[in-house]
Amino acid sequence: GAVVSQHPSWVICKSGTSVKIECRSLDFQATTMFWYRQFPKQSLMLMATSNEGSKATYEQGVEKDKFLINHASLTLSTLTVTSAHPEDSSFYICSAGRVGGSEAFFGQGTRLTVV
Amino acid sequence: KNEVEQSPQNLTAQEGEFITINCSYSVGISALHWLQQHPGGGIVSLFMLSSGKKKHGRLIATINIQEKHSSLHITASHPRDSAVYICAVPPIGGGADGLTFGKGTHLIIQP
């Protein structure tokens, strides 16, 4: 099956710093990637849809200036959490699908802890 | 927006038991996903199904499109099956939007 690689798997950062999370589709091209966030004991929630070569589409309530998404190529999307705060501590996971397909392939996820 | 309900939220069973997890949704869809989330957070896609039944090893997934309901079954459950099982549906009308997830079923299989 298709592989989506997400890096890093965990990160601890100081409040006020920025953290970049990468999501790569290793063996297929993904024009669209999705970024989700999961708080403890809650379900995954879509944050934004990352579109190759264009601006990301953010869900209501997600600050686009805080969560910067760049989809520079058909195999790479990045999520940068800027000026991180402890309340941004969460599990972030990306997913991608093949062009024209409906299956979803997930990255391993990134556990972010802001101290 | 599609409302996705899963039951039970928590399930503890003994090794060897037959497990059933249910998922219902409010708006008709073309396909439904069953996912497994491990304690570390990583997610594995178990099934994507649009009708009938699919089987993979000890896992069986069924879907009834008319009743907007799907079930995930685990036969001869084992402690390594302990995980959170999540059903997810694509956006109404298809398109390139992300999935909507149920809250998950936290399954613990005791030896």
mmCIF file of C-alpha atoms in Angstrom:
data_model
loop_
_atom_site.group_PDB
_atom_site.id
_atom_site.type_symbol
_atom_site.label_atom_id
_atom_site.label_comp_id
_atom_site.label_asym_id
_atom_site.label_seq_id
_atom_site.Cartn_x
_atom_site.Cartn_y
_atom_site.Cartn_z
ATOM 1 C CA GLY A 1 0.000 0.000 0.000
ATOM 2 C CA ALA A 2 0.886 3.635 -0.251
ATOM 3 C CA VAL A 3 3.173 5.141 2.373
ATOM 4 C CA VAL A 4 2.917 8.517 4.014
ATOM 5 C CA SER A 5 5.861 9.534 6.152
ATOM 6 C CA GLN A 6 5.488 12.166 8.836
ATOM 7 C CA HIS A 7 8.365 13.718 10.714
ATOM 8 C CA PRO A 8 9.120 14.259 13.523
ATOM 9 C CA SER A 9 7.151 11.685 15.490
ATOM 10 C CA TRP A 10 7.424 13.758 18.623
ATOM 11 C CA VAL A 11 8.761 17.166 19.547
ATOM 12 C CA ILE A 12 9.066 19.220 22.693
ATOM 13 C CA CYS A 13 9.493 22.934 22.246
ATOM 14 C CA LYS A 14 9.516 26.041 24.346
ATOM 15 C CA SER A 15 6.585 28.393 24.361
ATOM 16 C CA GLY A 16 6.971 31.068 21.714
ATOM 17 C CA THR A 17 9.049 29.033 19.307
ATOM 18 C CA SER A 18 7.944 27.582 15.989
ATOM 19 C CA VAL A 19 7.782 23.941 15.020
ATOM 20 C CA LYS A 20 7.651 22.483 11.522
ATOM 21 C CA ILE A 21 6.072 19.119 10.788
ATOM 22 C CA GLU A 22 6.635 17.415 7.444
ATOM 23 C CA CYS A 23 4.341 15.025 5.645
ATOM 24 C CA ARG A 24 5.614 13.145 2.617
ATOM 25 C CA SER A 25 3.934 10.726 0.277
ATOM 26 C CA LEU A 26 6.738 8.311 -0.527
ATOM 27 C CA ASP A 27 5.459 6.325 -3.460
ATOM 28 C CA PHE A 28 2.621 8.336 -4.917
ATOM 29 C CA GLN A 29 1.705 11.892 -5.764
ATOM 30 C CA ALA A 30 -0.788 13.706 -3.601
ATOM 31 C CA THR A 31 -2.327 16.900 -4.881
ATOM 32 C CA THR A 32 -4.230 17.159 -1.630
ATOM 33 C CA MET A 33 -3.095 16.388 1.890
ATOM 34 C CA PHE A 34 -5.033 16.815 5.091
ATOM 35 C CA TRP A 35 -3.885 17.921 8.500
ATOM 36 C CA TYR A 36 -5.720 16.728 11.585
ATOM 37 C CA ARG A 37 -5.358 17.451 15.272
ATOM 38 C CA GLN A 38 -6.336 15.249 18.149
ATOM 39 C CA PHE A 39 -6.546 16.380 21.747
ATOM 40 C CA PRO A 40 -6.433 13.747 24.506
ATOM 41 C CA LYS A 41 -9.478 11.509 24.568
ATOM 42 C CA GLN A 42 -11.057 13.365 21.676
ATOM 43 C CA SER A 43 -11.624 12.464 18.082
ATOM 44 C CA LEU A 44 -9.473 13.575 15.211
ATOM 45 C CA MET A 45 -10.529 16.921 13.825
ATOM 46 C CA LEU A 46 -9.672 18.296 10.435
ATOM 47 C CA MET A 47 -7.588 21.461 10.671
ATOM 48 C CA ALA A 48 -6.901 22.231 7.057
ATOM 49 C CA THR A 49 -6.715 20.908 3.556
ATOM 50 C CA SER A 50 -3.367 21.387 1.894
ATOM 51 C CA ASN A 51 -3.468 21.906 -1.867
ATOM 52 C CA GLU A 52 -0.354 21.597 -4.005
ATOM 53 C CA GLY A 53 0.560 24.901 -5.519
ATOM 54 C CA SER A 54 -2.175 26.913 -3.864
ATOM 55 C CA LYS A 55 -3.264 28.198 -0.488
ATOM 56 C CA ALA A 56 -4.497 25.811 2.137
ATOM 57 C CA THR A 57 -8.142 25.711 3.125
ATOM 58 C CA TYR A 58 -8.638 26.045 6.864
ATOM 59 C CA GLU A 59 -11.509 24.784 8.926
ATOM 60 C CA GLN A 60 -13.512 27.192 10.985
ATOM 61 C CA GLY A 61 -11.746 28.141 14.175
ATOM 62 C CA VAL A 62 -8.255 27.246 12.971
ATOM 63 C CA GLU A 63 -5.954 30.258 12.782
ATOM 64 C CA LYS A 64 -4.247 30.298 9.408
ATOM 65 C CA ASP A 65 -1.550 32.686 10.624
ATOM 66 C CA LYS A 66 -0.677 30.376 13.455
ATOM 67 C CA PHE A 67 -0.753 27.103 11.555
ATOM 68 C CA LEU A 68 1.140 27.742 8.349
ATOM 69 C CA ILE A 69 0.713 25.122 5.671
ATOM 70 C CA ASN A 70 2.894 24.834 2.616
ATOM 71 C CA HIS A 71 2.349 22.241 -0.103
ATOM 72 C CA ALA A 72 5.325 22.942 -2.296
ATOM 73 C CA SER A 73 5.328 19.725 -4.286
ATOM 74 C CA LEU A 74 3.144 16.742 -5.063
ATOM 75 C CA THR A 75 4.869 14.721 -2.354
ATOM 76 C CA LEU A 76 5.448 17.169 0.482
ATOM 77 C CA SER A 77 3.262 19.253 2.752
ATOM 78 C CA THR A 78 4.492 21.034 5.849
ATOM 79 C CA LEU A 79 2.645 22.359 8.877
ATOM 80 C CA THR A 80 4.396 25.028 10.912
ATOM 81 C CA VAL A 81 3.029 25.867 14.327
ATOM 82 C CA THR A 82 4.183 29.416 14.906
ATOM 83 C CA SER A 83 4.676 31.008 18.316
ATOM 84 C CA ALA A 84 3.607 27.789 19.958
ATOM 85 C CA HIS A 85 1.756 27.870 23.248
ATOM 86 C CA PRO A 86 1.062 25.075 25.729
ATOM 87 C CA GLU A 87 -2.530 24.863 24.476
ATOM 88 C CA ASP A 88 -1.143 23.878 21.058
ATOM 89 C CA SER A 89 0.167 20.681 22.627
ATOM 90 C CA SER A 90 -1.624 17.967 20.741
ATOM 91 C CA PHE A 91 -1.254 15.073 18.339
ATOM 92 C CA TYR A 92 -0.999 16.211 14.735
ATOM 93 C CA ILE A 93 -1.438 13.779 11.886
ATOM 94 C CA CYS A 94 -1.525 14.129 8.140
ATOM 95 C CA SER A 95 -3.186 12.024 5.517
ATOM 96 C CA ALA A 96 -3.061 11.863 1.765
ATOM 97 C CA GLY A 97 -4.768 10.041 -1.017
ATOM 98 C CA ARG A 98 -3.789 9.123 -4.533
ATOM 99 C CA VAL A 99 -5.028 11.360 -7.284
ATOM 100 C CA GLY A 100 -8.445 10.045 -8.306
ATOM 101 C CA GLY A 101 -8.565 7.588 -5.425
ATOM 102 C CA SER A 102 -10.658 7.576 -2.274
ATOM 103 C CA GLU A 103 -8.429 5.678 0.114
ATOM 104 C CA ALA A 104 -6.749 7.639 2.867
ATOM 105 C CA PHE A 105 -3.190 6.955 3.950
ATOM 106 C CA PHE A 106 -2.000 8.347 7.239
ATOM 107 C CA GLY A 107 1.320 9.545 8.479
ATOM 108 C CA GLN A 108 2.619 8.269 11.786
ATOM 109 C CA GLY A 109 1.587 11.431 13.579
ATOM 110 C CA THR A 110 3.519 14.010 15.585
ATOM 111 C CA ARG A 111 3.050 14.481 19.286
ATOM 112 C CA LEU A 112 3.782 18.113 20.068
ATOM 113 C CA THR A 113 4.425 19.226 23.616
ATOM 114 C CA VAL A 114 4.901 22.915 24.260
ATOM 115 C CA VAL A 115 6.466 23.748 27.603
ATOM 116 C CA LYS B 1 -22.045 17.809 7.944
ATOM 117 C CA ASN B 2 -22.202 14.099 8.483
ATOM 118 C CA GLU B 3 -22.667 13.042 12.088
ATOM 119 C CA VAL B 4 -20.738 9.904 12.956
ATOM 120 C CA GLU B 5 -21.634 7.939 16.058
ATOM 121 C CA GLN B 6 -19.690 5.006 17.388
ATOM 122 C CA SER B 7 -20.557 2.522 20.074
ATOM 123 C CA PRO B 8 -19.461 1.459 22.525
ATOM 124 C CA GLN B 9 -17.004 4.153 23.542
ATOM 125 C CA ASN B 10 -15.107 1.737 25.740
ATOM 126 C CA LEU B 11 -14.982 -2.022 25.615
ATOM 127 C CA THR B 12 -13.047 -4.453 27.765
ATOM 128 C CA ALA B 13 -13.164 -8.118 26.875
ATOM 129 C CA GLN B 14 -11.331 -11.343 27.558
ATOM 130 C CA GLU B 15 -8.945 -12.877 25.091
ATOM 131 C CA GLY B 16 -10.764 -15.016 22.573
ATOM 132 C CA GLU B 17 -14.042 -13.141 22.698
ATOM 133 C CA PHE B 18 -15.862 -11.998 19.591
ATOM 134 C CA ILE B 19 -15.849 -8.217 19.404
ATOM 135 C CA THR B 20 -18.325 -5.944 17.642
ATOM 136 C CA ILE B 21 -17.955 -2.199 17.226
ATOM 137 C CA ASN B 22 -20.728 -0.209 15.622
ATOM 138 C CA CYS B 23 -20.752 2.962 13.573
ATOM 139 C CA SER B 24 -23.714 4.935 12.281
ATOM 140 C CA TYR B 25 -23.768 8.076 10.222
ATOM 141 C CA SER B 26 -26.443 10.584 9.322
ATOM 142 C CA VAL B 27 -25.980 11.229 5.607
ATOM 143 C CA GLY B 28 -25.515 8.717 2.833
ATOM 144 C CA ILE B 29 -21.943 8.134 1.732
ATOM 145 C CA SER B 30 -20.059 6.311 -0.963
ATOM 146 C CA ALA B 31 -17.597 4.575 1.349
ATOM 147 C CA LEU B 32 -16.629 4.262 4.979
ATOM 148 C CA HIS B 33 -13.234 3.829 6.591
ATOM 149 C CA TRP B 34 -12.288 1.792 9.624
ATOM 150 C CA LEU B 35 -9.062 2.851 11.252
ATOM 151 C CA GLN B 36 -6.983 1.529 14.111
ATOM 152 C CA GLN B 37 -5.098 3.944 16.334
ATOM 153 C CA HIS B 38 -2.338 2.534 18.494
ATOM 154 C CA PRO B 39 -1.455 3.890 21.955
ATOM 155 C CA GLY B 40 1.367 5.946 20.453
ATOM 156 C CA GLY B 41 -1.106 7.640 18.156
ATOM 157 C CA GLY B 42 -0.196 6.072 14.851
ATOM 158 C CA ILE B 43 -3.125 5.273 12.609
ATOM 159 C CA VAL B 44 -3.518 2.284 10.353
ATOM 160 C CA SER B 45 -6.247 2.061 7.773
ATOM 161 C CA LEU B 46 -8.024 -1.272 8.226
ATOM 162 C CA PHE B 47 -10.800 -1.148 5.683
ATOM 163 C CA MET B 48 -12.473 1.078 3.204
ATOM 164 C CA LEU B 49 -15.790 -0.344 2.132
ATOM 165 C CA SER B 50 -18.757 0.817 0.154
ATOM 166 C CA SER B 51 -21.029 -2.226 0.344
ATOM 167 C CA GLY B 52 -21.365 -5.675 1.809
ATOM 168 C CA LYS B 53 -18.534 -7.161 3.762
ATOM 169 C CA LYS B 54 -14.754 -7.255 3.776
ATOM 170 C CA LYS B 55 -12.492 -9.622 5.689
ATOM 171 C CA HIS B 56 -8.847 -9.377 6.555
ATOM 172 C CA GLY B 57 -7.488 -11.997 8.866
ATOM 173 C CA ARG B 58 -9.537 -11.897 12.063
ATOM 174 C CA LEU B 59 -11.134 -8.599 11.164
ATOM 175 C CA ILE B 60 -14.455 -8.327 9.387
ATOM 176 C CA ALA B 61 -16.177 -5.117 8.378
ATOM 177 C CA THR B 62 -19.748 -4.853 7.166
ATOM 178 C CA ILE B 63 -21.768 -1.950 5.918
ATOM 179 C CA ASN B 64 -25.450 -1.405 5.256
ATOM 180 C CA ILE B 65 -25.761 1.640 3.049
ATOM 181 C CA GLN B 66 -29.545 1.836 3.365
ATOM 182 C CA GLU B 67 -29.428 1.806 7.154
ATOM 183 C CA LYS B 68 -26.323 4.038 7.278
ATOM 184 C CA HIS B 69 -24.604 1.614 9.590
ATOM 185 C CA SER B 70 -21.350 -0.280 9.673
ATOM 186 C CA SER B 71 -19.838 -2.793 12.052
ATOM 187 C CA LEU B 72 -16.311 -3.943 12.716
ATOM 188 C CA HIS B 73 -15.905 -7.429 14.126
ATOM 189 C CA ILE B 74 -12.851 -9.065 15.617
ATOM 190 C CA THR B 75 -12.863 -12.830 15.939
ATOM 191 C CA ALA B 76 -10.712 -14.680 18.469
ATOM 192 C CA SER B 77 -9.601 -11.395 20.008
ATOM 193 C CA HIS B 78 -6.073 -11.059 21.326
ATOM 194 C CA PRO B 79 -4.400 -8.537 23.666
ATOM 195 C CA ARG B 80 -2.512 -7.115 20.699
ATOM 196 C CA ASP B 81 -5.884 -6.020 19.291
ATOM 197 C CA SER B 82 -6.092 -3.490 22.110
ATOM 198 C CA ALA B 83 -6.319 -0.103 20.433
ATOM 199 C CA VAL B 84 -8.763 2.633 19.535
ATOM 200 C CA TYR B 85 -10.916 1.794 16.543
ATOM 201 C CA ILE B 86 -12.294 4.700 14.580
ATOM 202 C CA CYS B 87 -14.778 4.890 11.773
ATOM 203 C CA ALA B 88 -14.591 7.777 9.355
ATOM 204 C CA VAL B 89 -16.644 8.991 6.443
ATOM 205 C CA PRO B 90 -15.784 11.167 3.469
ATOM 206 C CA PRO B 91 -17.446 14.534 2.909
ATOM 207 C CA ILE B 92 -21.019 14.717 1.717
ATOM 208 C CA GLY B 93 -21.031 14.695 -2.045
ATOM 209 C CA GLY B 94 -17.444 13.512 -2.237
ATOM 210 C CA GLY B 95 -14.828 16.046 -3.124
ATOM 211 C CA ALA B 96 -11.406 16.722 -1.725
ATOM 212 C CA ASP B 97 -12.324 17.576 1.852
ATOM 213 C CA GLY B 98 -11.038 15.594 4.781
ATOM 214 C CA LEU B 99 -12.721 12.770 6.608
ATOM 215 C CA THR B 100 -15.133 13.123 9.496
ATOM 216 C CA PHE B 101 -14.252 10.814 12.327
ATOM 217 C CA GLY B 102 -16.214 9.090 15.024
ATOM 218 C CA LYS B 103 -14.966 9.483 18.571
ATOM 219 C CA GLY B 104 -13.470 6.037 18.532
ATOM 220 C CA THR B 105 -13.944 2.872 20.536
ATOM 221 C CA HIS B 106 -11.266 2.169 23.086
ATOM 222 C CA LEU B 107 -10.840 -1.609 23.104
ATOM 223 C CA ILE B 108 -8.901 -3.496 25.752
ATOM 224 C CA ILE B 109 -8.433 -7.229 25.436
ATOM 225 C CA GLN B 110 -7.322 -8.834 28.645
ATOM 226 C CA PRO B 111 -5.292 -12.060 28.612
#
